[in-house]
Short mmCIF file of C-alpha atoms in Angstrom, two decimals:
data_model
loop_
_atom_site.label_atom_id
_atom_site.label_comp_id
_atom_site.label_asym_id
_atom_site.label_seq_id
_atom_site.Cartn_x
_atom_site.Cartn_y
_atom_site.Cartn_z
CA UNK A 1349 0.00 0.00 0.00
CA UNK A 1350 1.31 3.42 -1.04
CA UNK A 1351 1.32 6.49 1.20
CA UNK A 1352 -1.38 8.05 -1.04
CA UNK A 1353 -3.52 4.37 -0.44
CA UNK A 1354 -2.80 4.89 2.94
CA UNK A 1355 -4.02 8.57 3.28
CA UNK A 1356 -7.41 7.66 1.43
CA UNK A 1357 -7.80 4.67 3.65
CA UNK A 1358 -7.19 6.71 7.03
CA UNK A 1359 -9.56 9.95 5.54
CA UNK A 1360 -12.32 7.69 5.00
CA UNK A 1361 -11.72 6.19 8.14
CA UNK A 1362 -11.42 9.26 10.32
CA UNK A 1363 -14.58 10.04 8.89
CA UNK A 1364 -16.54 7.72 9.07
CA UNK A 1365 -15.58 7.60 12.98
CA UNK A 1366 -17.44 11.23 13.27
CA UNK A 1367 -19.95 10.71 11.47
CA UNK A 1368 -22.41 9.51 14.27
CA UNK A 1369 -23.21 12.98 15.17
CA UNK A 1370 -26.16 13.68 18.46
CA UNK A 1371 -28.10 16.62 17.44
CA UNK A 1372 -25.94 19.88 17.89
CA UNK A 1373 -26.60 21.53 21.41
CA UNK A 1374 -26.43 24.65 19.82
CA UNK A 1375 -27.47 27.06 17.27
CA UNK A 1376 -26.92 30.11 15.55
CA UNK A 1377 -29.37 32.44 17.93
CA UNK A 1378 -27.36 31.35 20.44
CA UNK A 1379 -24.03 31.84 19.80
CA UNK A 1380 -25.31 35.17 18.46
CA UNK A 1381 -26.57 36.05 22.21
CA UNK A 1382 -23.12 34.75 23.83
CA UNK A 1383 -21.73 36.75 21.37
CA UNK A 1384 -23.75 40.14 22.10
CA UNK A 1385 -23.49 39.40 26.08
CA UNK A 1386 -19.79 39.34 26.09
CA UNK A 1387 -19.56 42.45 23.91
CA UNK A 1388 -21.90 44.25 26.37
CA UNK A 1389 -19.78 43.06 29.33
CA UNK A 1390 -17.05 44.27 27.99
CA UNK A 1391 -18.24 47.37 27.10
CA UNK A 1392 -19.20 47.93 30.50
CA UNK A 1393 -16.20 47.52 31.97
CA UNK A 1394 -14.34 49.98 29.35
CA UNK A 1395 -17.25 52.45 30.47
CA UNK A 1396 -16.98 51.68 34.03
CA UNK A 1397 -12.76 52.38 33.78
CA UNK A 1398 -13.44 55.27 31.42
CA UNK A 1399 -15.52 57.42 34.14
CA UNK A 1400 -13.22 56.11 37.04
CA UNK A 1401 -10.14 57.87 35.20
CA UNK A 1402 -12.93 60.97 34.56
CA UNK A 1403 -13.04 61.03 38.44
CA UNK A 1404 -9.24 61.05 38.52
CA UNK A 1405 -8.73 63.69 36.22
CA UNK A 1406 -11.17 66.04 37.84
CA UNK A 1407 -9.55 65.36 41.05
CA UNK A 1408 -6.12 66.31 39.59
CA UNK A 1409 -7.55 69.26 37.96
CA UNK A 1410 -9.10 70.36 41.31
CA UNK A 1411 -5.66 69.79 43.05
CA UNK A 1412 -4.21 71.76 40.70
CA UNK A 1413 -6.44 74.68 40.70
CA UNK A 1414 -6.83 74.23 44.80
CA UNK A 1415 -2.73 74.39 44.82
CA UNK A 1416 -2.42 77.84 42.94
CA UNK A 1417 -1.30 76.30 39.65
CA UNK A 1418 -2.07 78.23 36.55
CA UNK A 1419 -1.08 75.05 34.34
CA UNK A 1420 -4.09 73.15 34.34
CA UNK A 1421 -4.06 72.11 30.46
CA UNK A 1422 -0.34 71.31 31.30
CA UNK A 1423 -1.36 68.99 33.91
CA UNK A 1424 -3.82 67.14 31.85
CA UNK A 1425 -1.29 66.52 28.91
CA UNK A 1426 0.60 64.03 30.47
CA UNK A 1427 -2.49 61.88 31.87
CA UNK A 1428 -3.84 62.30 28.13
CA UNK A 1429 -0.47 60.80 26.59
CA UNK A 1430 -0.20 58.17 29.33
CA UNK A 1431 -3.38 57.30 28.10
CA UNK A 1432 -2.45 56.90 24.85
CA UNK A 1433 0.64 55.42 24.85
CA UNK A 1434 -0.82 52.70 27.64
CA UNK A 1435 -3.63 52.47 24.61
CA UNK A 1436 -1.45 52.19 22.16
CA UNK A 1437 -1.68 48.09 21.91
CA UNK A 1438 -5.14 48.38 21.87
CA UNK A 1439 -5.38 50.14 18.77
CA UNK A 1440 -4.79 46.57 16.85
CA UNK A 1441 -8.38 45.57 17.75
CA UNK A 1442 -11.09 46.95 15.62
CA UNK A 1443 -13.40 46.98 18.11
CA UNK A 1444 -11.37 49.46 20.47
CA UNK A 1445 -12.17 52.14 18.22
CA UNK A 1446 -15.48 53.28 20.64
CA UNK A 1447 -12.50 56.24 22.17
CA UNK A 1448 -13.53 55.07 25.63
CA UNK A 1449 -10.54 53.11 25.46
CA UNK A 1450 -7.80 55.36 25.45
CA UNK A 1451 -9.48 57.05 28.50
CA UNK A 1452 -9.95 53.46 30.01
CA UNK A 1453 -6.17 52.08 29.60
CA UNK A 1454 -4.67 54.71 32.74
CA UNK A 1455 -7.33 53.47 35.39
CA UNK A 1456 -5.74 50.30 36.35
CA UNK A 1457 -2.75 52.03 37.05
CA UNK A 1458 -4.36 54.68 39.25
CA UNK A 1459 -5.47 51.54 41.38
CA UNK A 1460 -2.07 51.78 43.61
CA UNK A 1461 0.08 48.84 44.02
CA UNK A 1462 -1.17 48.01 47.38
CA UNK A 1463 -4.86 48.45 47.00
CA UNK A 1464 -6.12 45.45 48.02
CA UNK A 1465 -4.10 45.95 52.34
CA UNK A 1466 -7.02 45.82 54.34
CA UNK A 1467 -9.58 44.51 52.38
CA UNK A 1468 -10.79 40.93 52.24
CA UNK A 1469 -9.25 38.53 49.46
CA UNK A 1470 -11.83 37.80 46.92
CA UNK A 1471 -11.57 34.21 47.16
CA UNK A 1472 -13.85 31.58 45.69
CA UNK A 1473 -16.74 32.52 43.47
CA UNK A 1474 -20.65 32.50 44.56
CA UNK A 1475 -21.97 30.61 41.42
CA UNK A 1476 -23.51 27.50 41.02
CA UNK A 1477 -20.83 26.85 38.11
CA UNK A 1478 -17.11 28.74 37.81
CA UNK A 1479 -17.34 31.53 35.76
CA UNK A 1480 -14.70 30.66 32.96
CA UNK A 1481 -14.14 34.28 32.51
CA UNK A 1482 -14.50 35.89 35.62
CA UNK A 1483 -15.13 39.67 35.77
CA UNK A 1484 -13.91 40.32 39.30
CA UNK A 1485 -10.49 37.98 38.73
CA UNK A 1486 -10.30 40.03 35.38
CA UNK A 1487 -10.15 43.54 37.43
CA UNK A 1488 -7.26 42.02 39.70
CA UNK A 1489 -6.00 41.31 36.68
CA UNK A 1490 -5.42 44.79 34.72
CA UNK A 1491 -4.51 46.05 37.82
CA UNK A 1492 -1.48 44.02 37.33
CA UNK A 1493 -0.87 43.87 33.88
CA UNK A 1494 -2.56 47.30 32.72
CA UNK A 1495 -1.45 45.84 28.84
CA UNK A 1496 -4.30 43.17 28.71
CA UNK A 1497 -7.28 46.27 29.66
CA UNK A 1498 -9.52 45.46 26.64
CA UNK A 1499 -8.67 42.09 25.85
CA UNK A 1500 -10.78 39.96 23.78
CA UNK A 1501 -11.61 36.91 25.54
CA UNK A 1502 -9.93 33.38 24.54
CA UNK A 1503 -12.53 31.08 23.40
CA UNK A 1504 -13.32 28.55 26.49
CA UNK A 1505 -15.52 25.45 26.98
CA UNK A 1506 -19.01 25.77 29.07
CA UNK A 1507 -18.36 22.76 31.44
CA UNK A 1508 -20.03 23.36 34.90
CA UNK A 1509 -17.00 23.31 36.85
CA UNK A 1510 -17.38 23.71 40.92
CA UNK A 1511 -18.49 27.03 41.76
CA UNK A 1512 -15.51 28.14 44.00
CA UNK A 1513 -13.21 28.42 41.31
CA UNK A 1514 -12.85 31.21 39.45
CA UNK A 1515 -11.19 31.62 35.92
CA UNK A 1516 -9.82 33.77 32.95
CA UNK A 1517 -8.89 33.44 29.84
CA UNK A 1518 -7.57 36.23 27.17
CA UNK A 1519 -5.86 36.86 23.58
CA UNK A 1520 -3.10 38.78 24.86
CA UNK A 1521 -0.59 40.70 23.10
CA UNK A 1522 3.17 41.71 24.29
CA UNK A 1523 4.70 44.12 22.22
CA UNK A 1524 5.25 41.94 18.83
CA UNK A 1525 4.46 38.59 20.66
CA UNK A 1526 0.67 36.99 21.20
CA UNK A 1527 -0.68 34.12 22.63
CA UNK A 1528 -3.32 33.44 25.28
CA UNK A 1529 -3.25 34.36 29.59
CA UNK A 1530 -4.98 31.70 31.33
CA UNK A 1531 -5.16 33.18 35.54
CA UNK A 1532 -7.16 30.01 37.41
CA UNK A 1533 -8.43 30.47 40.98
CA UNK A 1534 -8.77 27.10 42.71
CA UNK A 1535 -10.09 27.15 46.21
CA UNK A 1536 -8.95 26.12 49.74
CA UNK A 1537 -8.57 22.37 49.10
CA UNK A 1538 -8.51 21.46 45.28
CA UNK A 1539 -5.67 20.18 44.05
CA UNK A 1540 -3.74 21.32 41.14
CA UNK A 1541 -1.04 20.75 39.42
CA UNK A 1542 0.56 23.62 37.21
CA UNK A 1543 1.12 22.81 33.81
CA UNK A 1544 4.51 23.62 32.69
CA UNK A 1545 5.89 27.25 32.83
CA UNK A 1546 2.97 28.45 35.00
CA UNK A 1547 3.21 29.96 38.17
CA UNK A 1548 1.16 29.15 41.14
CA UNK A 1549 1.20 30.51 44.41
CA UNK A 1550 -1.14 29.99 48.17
CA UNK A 1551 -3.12 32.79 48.17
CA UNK A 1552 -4.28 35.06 50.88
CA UNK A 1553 -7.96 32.93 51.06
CA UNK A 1554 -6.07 29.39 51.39
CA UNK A 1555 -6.75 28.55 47.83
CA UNK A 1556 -4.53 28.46 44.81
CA UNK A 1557 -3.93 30.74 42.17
CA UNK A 1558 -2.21 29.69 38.66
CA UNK A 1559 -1.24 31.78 35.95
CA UNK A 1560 0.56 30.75 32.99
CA UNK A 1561 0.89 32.39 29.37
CA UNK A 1562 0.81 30.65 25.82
CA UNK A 1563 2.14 31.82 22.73
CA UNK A 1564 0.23 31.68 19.50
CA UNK A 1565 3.28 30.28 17.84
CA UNK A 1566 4.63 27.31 18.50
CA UNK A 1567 8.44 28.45 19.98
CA UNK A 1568 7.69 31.97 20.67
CA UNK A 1569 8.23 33.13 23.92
CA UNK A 1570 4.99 33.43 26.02
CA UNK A 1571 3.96 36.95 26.35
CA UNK A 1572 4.52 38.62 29.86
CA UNK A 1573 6.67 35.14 30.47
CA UNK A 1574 8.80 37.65 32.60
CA UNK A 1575 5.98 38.74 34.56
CA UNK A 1576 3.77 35.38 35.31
CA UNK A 1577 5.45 35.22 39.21
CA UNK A 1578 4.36 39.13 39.85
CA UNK A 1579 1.48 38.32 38.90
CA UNK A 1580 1.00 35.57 40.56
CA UNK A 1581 2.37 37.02 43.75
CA UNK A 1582 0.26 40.25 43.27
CA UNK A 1583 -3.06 37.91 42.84
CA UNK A 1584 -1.88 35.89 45.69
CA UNK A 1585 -2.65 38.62 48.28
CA UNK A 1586 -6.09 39.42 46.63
CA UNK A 1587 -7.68 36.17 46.38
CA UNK B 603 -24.91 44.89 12.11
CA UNK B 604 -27.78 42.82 10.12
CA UNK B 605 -25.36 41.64 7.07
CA UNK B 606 -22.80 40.71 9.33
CA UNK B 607 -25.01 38.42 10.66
CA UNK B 608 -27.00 37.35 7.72
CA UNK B 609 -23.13 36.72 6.47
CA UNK B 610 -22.47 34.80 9.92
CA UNK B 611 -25.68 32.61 9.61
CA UNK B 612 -24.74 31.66 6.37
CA UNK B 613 -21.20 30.58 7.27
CA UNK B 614 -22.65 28.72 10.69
CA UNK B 615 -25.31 26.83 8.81
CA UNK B 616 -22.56 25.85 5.93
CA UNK B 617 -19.87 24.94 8.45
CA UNK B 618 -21.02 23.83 12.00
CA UNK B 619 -21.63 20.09 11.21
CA UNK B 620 -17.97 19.89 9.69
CA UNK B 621 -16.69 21.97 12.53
CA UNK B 622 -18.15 20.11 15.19
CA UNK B 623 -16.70 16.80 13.87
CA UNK B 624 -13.16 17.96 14.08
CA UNK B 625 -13.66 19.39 17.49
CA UNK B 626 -14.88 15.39 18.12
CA UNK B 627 -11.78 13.83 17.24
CA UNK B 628 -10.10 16.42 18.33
CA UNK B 629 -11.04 15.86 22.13
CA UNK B 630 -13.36 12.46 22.07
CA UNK B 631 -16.65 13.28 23.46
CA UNK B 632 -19.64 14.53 21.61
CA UNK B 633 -20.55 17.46 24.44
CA UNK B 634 -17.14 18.68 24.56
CA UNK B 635 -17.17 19.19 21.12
CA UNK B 636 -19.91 20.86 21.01
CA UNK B 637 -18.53 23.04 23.86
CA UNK B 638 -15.25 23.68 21.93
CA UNK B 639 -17.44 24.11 18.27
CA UNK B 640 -19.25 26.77 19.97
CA UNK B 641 -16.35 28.82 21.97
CA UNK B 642 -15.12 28.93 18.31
CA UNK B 643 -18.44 30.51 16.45
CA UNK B 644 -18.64 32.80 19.49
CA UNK B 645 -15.15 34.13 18.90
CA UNK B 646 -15.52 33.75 15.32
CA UNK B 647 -18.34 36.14 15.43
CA UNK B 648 -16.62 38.53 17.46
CA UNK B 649 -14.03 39.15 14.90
CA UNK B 650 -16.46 38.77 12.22
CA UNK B 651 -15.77 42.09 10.95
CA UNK B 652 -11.70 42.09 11.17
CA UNK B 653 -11.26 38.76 9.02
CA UNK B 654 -11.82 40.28 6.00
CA UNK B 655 -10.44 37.34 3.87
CA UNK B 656 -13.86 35.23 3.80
CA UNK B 657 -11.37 32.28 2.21
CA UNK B 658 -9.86 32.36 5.66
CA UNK B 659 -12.37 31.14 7.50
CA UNK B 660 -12.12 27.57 7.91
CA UNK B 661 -8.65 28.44 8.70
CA UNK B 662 -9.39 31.13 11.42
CA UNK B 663 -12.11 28.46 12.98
CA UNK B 664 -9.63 25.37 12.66
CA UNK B 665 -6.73 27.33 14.48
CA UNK B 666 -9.61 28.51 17.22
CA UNK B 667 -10.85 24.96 17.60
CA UNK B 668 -7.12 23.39 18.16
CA UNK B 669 -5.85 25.89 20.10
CA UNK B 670 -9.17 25.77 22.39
CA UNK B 671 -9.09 21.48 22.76
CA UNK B 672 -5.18 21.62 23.18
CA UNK B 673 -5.31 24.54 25.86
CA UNK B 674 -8.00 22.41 27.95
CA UNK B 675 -6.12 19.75 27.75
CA UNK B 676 -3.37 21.40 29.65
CA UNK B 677 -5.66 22.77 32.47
CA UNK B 678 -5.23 21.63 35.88
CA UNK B 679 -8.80 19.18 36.16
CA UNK B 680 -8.43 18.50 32.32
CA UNK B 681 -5.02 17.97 31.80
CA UNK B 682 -4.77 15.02 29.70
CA UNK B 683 -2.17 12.16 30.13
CA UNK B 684 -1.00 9.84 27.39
CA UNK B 685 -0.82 6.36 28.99
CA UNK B 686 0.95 3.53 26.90
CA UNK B 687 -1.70 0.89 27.49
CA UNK B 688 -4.58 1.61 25.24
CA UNK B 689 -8.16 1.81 26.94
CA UNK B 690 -9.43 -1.68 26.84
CA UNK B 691 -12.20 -0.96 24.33
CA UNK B 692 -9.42 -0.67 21.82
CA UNK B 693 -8.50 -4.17 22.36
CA UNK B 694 -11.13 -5.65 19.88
CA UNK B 695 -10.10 -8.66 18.65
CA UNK B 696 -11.20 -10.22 15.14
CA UNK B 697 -13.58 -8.80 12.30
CA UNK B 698 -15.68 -5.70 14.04
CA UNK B 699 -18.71 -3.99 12.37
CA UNK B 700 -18.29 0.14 11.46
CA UNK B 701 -19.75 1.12 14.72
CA UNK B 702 -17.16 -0.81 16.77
CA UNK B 703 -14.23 0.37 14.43
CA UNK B 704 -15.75 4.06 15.47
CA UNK B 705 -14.95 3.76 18.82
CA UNK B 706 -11.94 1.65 18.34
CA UNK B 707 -10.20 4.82 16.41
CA UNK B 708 -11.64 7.54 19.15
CA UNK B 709 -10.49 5.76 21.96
CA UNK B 710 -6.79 5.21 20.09
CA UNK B 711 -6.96 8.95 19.27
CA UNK B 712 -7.07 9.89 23.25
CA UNK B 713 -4.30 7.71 23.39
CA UNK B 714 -2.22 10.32 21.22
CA UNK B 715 -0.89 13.61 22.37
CA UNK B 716 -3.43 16.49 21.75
CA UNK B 717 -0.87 18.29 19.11
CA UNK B 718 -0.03 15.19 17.35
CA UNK B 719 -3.81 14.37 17.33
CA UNK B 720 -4.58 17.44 15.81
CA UNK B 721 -2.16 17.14 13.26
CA UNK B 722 -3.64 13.63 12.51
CA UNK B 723 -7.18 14.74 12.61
CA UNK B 724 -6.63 18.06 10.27
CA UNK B 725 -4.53 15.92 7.72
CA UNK B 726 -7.17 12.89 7.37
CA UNK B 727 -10.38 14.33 8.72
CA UNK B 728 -10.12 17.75 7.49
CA UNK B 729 -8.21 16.62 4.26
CA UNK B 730 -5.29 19.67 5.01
CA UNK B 731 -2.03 19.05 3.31
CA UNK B 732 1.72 19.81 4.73
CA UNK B 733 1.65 23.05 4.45
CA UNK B 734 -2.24 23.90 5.29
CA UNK B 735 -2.27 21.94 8.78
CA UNK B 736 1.22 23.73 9.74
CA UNK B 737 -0.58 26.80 8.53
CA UNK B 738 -3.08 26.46 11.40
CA UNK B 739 -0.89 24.72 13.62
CA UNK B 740 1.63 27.65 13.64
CA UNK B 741 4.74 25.28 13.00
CA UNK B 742 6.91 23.92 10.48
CA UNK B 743 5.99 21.66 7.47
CA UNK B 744 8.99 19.66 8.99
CA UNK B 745 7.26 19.82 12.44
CA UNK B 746 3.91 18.99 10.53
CA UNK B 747 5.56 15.64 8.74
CA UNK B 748 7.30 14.59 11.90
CA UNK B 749 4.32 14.79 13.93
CA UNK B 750 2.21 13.05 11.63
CA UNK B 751 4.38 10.09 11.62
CA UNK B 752 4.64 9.89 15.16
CA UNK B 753 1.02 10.55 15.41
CA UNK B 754 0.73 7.15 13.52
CA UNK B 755 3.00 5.47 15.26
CA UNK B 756 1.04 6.56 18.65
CA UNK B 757 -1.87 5.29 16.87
CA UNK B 758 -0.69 2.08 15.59
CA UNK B 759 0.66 1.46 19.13
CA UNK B 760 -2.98 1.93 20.37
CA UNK B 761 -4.69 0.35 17.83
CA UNK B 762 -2.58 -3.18 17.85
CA UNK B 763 -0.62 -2.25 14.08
CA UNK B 764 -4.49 -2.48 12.70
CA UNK B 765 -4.96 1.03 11.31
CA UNK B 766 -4.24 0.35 7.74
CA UNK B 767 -6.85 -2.34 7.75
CA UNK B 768 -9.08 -0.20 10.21
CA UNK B 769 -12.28 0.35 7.49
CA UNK B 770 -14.23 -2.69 6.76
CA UNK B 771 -14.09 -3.59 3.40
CA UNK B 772 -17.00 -2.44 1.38
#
């Protein structure tokens, strides 16, 4: 038998051994409505960091003015470029063109380093199933790594998994490099076991946090690979 | 808004049949796939408007789909692990109808490493060549031919040296 024997034989075999389909358990309306959700989530978050960094510039600008300064459209410049330049990998996605995003990129940094002293750790989630893409584990998140505001989310399954974990998934991109951020929350007393190059850590709530980074091509260096254990160590004390 | 997704529909109704039968063989079970098949449309939807190759598509949702099952199959409670001993439903001795060879080939596939399954299943289901599958794979054609002979070694190891006389004569 000849290669090109052999390929027929295994195509007609490899499909034949799908072709006992169940009904899909999906359909277009409702990918459609996942679809529209997550854009509306995401949205919301953009809007909800673009009028947190409106508070913050009106604060400066009343400092300012409160101080004696007569440089007040000095003072705003720099916040302005800050913005853009923290926006600036951003711009690749269509989608960021709405403008709240340039404003949104500086308000993760205004959250200060040590925001979370004081406060109670997140820890594990409330639902009846982990949210794969968890919005409060996602704010921890940009606090972190301000470069991933605005991600688009990495595609994950729906499996029901137990409700105290928490997870995140998104298409990052690190200067020239891209690949996908995967941050898992595992609570007090599940196991895991880090797949390799990720970074796990005990975190403040007795559960487990794991970050690890992928790159979209195969031998690339992850993006943010230099940054997984700060993250991990800065989600530690949150969660 | 409404031609993207008259333009979507189109593509889903075309395409999610095929797509869910690589997602299938990709990971083995009918729900995951369906899981994976529709992480992918949801994506593919959001980005709807910035692939503005329409050719590409397959491509875009193939590379979605691989990089979805092969990322699960890393995570902590999912994280897969190749075991030399095939499952014992593979061990089917004698002549075996179609529906037995169907599960006989599944169960040898989970017996391969995800990438190496995914090169197999985009080269024989999906009918890629070289230089398509390492397209969506992101690699080599060098990495592509390498894995897909170790891919059939894995499988021939599972399988009992049967594969080449896997289909039933017809």
């Amino acid at each position: 038998m000849d290669e090109r024997d052999r390929d027929a034989r295994l195509t007609a075999t490899f499909q034949d051994a799908a072709q006992d389909a169940p009904p899909a358990g999906f359909d277009v309306a409702e990918v459609l409505a996942t679809s529209r959700r997550l854009t509306r989530r995401r949205r919301s978050a953009l809007a909800g960091a673009a009028l947190a960094v409106l508070a913050l510039t009106g604060v400066g600008v009343t400092a300012e003015l409160a101080g004696g300064s007569e440089t007040v459209a000095a003072s705003s410049a720099p916040s302005r470029n800050g913005a853009d330049a923290a926006a600036e990998p951003d711009a690749r996605d269509a989608d960021r063109a709405a403008g709240l995003e340039a404003q949104a990129a500086p308000a993760p940094r205004a959250a200060p380093h040590g925001a979370a002293e004081g406060e109670s750790p997140l820890g594990p989630g409330m639902r009846e199933c982990a949210d794969r893409q968890d919005p409060q584990l996602r704010a921890l998140v940009e606090q972190v790594l301000p470069e991933v505001e605005g991600a688009p989310e990495a595609p994950t399954t729906r499996e029901c998994r137990p409700g105290g974990e928490r997870g995140l998934a998104l298409e990052v991109r690190d200067g020239d490099r891209s690949g996908v951020l995967t941050v898992t929350y595992l609570p007090p007393g599940a196991s895991s076991d880090p797949a390799s190059g990720a970074r796990s850590a005990p975190t403040a709530s007795g559960g487990t946090v794991v970050v690890s980074s992928r790159s979209e091509e195969a031998g690339d260096r992850p993006p943010f690979a230099d940054r997984l254990d700060h993250v991990a160590a800065y989600l530690a004390l949150r969660l | 808004m409404a031609d993207r997704d008259e333009e979507f529909d189109a593509y889903f109704r075309a395409r999610r049949d095929a797509v869910r039968r690589t997602a299938f063989l990709l990971c083995g079970d009918w729900h995951r796939a369906d899981d994976h098949a529709q992480a992918a449309f949801v994506a593919l939807h959001r980005h709807w408007r910035r692939i503005r190759d329409r050719s590409s598509l397959d491509a875009w949702m193939r590379k979605t789909l691989v990089r979805s099952v092969v990322d699960e199959s890393r995570r902590p409670w999912r994280r897969e692990r190749v075991t030399d001993a095939p499952s014992p439903a593979v061990l089917v001795e004698g002549p075996a109808d179609g529906v037995v060879m169907r599960h006989v080939l599944v169960d040898a596939l989970r017996a391969v490493p995800p990438r190496r399954r995914a090169v197999l299943v985009l080269r024989f289901l999906d009918g890629l060549d070289v230089a398509a599958t390492a397209e969506v794979l992101g690699c080599s054609q060098g990495t592509v031919k390498s894995q897909t002979a170790d891919g059939l070694v894995a499988l021939r190891a599972a399988l009992g040296e049967a594969v080449d006389d896997l289909r039933p004569a017809r």
